[in-house]
Amino acid sequence: MPLNPGLEGGGGIFAEKAMKRVLFIGWLFVAFAGSAQVIPLKPENWAFPPGAVEFGDSAGVARMKIVDGRWFVKLKDTDLGDGTIEFDDIPIDESFAIFYFRLQDSLENETFYFRPVWAHNHPYAMEAVQYTPVVKGVMYWDALPHYQTFSDFSVDKPNHVKIILSGKQMRVWVNHPERPTLEVPYLEGNTTHGTFAFQGKHIISNLVVKPGQVEGLSPVPGMDPTDFDSRYLRHWHLTEPDTTGEDKMRAGRLGISGIPGEHAVWRPIDAERRGFVNLSRIYGGTSSMAVSRTMWLKTTIHAREAKTVQLRLGFLDDISMFVNGRLIYSDKNIFGFPAVKVPNGRLSIENATVNVPLKAGDNELMVGIRGNFYSWGIVARLDDLDGVGLER
């Protein structure tokens, strides 16, 4: 899971003359929109902390080597929404080599990145390349495991990267022009345009941008694979989050004493794509692993007669589930912690299967959920709807 220390603090203060030159370059970028733009790999075009980047050339090719991967290295005075971005990249960072695009600031942007630690000597590792948005400062890395795939990239010679952005869709090629390496039918971030930045250790060369050139890629979102699956629990009500300190967390999982009372204020919330009830979209994340936030969700399941149904459940990070006031399930799913759920602490309906006892008539399904690590929320789907109706 990538770190995101932010953009602030990088780049220093440039003289007025240098700033005018950069603004002129930015004007050229807009004025010649539609034509290919070679982005200069020179220090005056980039914002970065002192000592973080080395500029030079190899065999006559300009290169930008990021030697301190903790910081953003941001292209100045550039704004791109749709178009094609190409560059050669040697991801020399053992953990993450990240490319940010449509970047507004450290809180709102989109990312594509290499995971060299996974891909080295493992050409079919699914974690090799990944996409995630950053929304309200939260990387949705753990909520979107379907936006990753294998890639046979190299860590000691240049890999050619080509990214096409068109409205809500993105395609990425790494080394193989005949077939996309990663296709994202729905860019999940809030931004529609912005500049670029790199983070992690890279060696970058041949950076070219083609504004507006999308090679026929539709800007319309691609199909949600769950769109025609009526078994997902998509309509809920939720309370406001309650901040929980470390001492309270240690007292145990969410119990029946924590269920909101009759005076609690509830508001509706609908699931996003793939049935994800995304609490991060509304409330962001938390600033510390020692502090979590607790929220309650509820929905109604109607049964023609008493029966037990199976519920496939995905959740981040700590959950307790009640039916008609009775606790039926409680567990944790946090990357890197014991008892982490398949797939490796990320959100999926593979996380858990819960037997839900229903009485005849309306049943209140209530979920208490804590978030303290990247994104948080749930996805829930019944195995079948025989004799069962969901809140619509």
PDB file of C-alpha atoms in Angstrom, residues 66 86 206 275 346:
ATOM      1  CA  ILE A  66      14.638  10.271  -8.394  1.00  0.00           C
ATOM      2  CA  GLU A  86       4.203   8.116 -22.655  1.00  0.00           C
ATOM      3  CA  ASN A 206      11.372  10.290 -23.045  1.00  0.00           C
ATOM      4  CA  GLY A 275     -21.842  -2.814  -4.527  1.00  0.00           C
ATOM      5  CA  ARG A 346      -8.378  -6.081   0.685  1.00  0.00           C
TER       6      ARG A 346
END
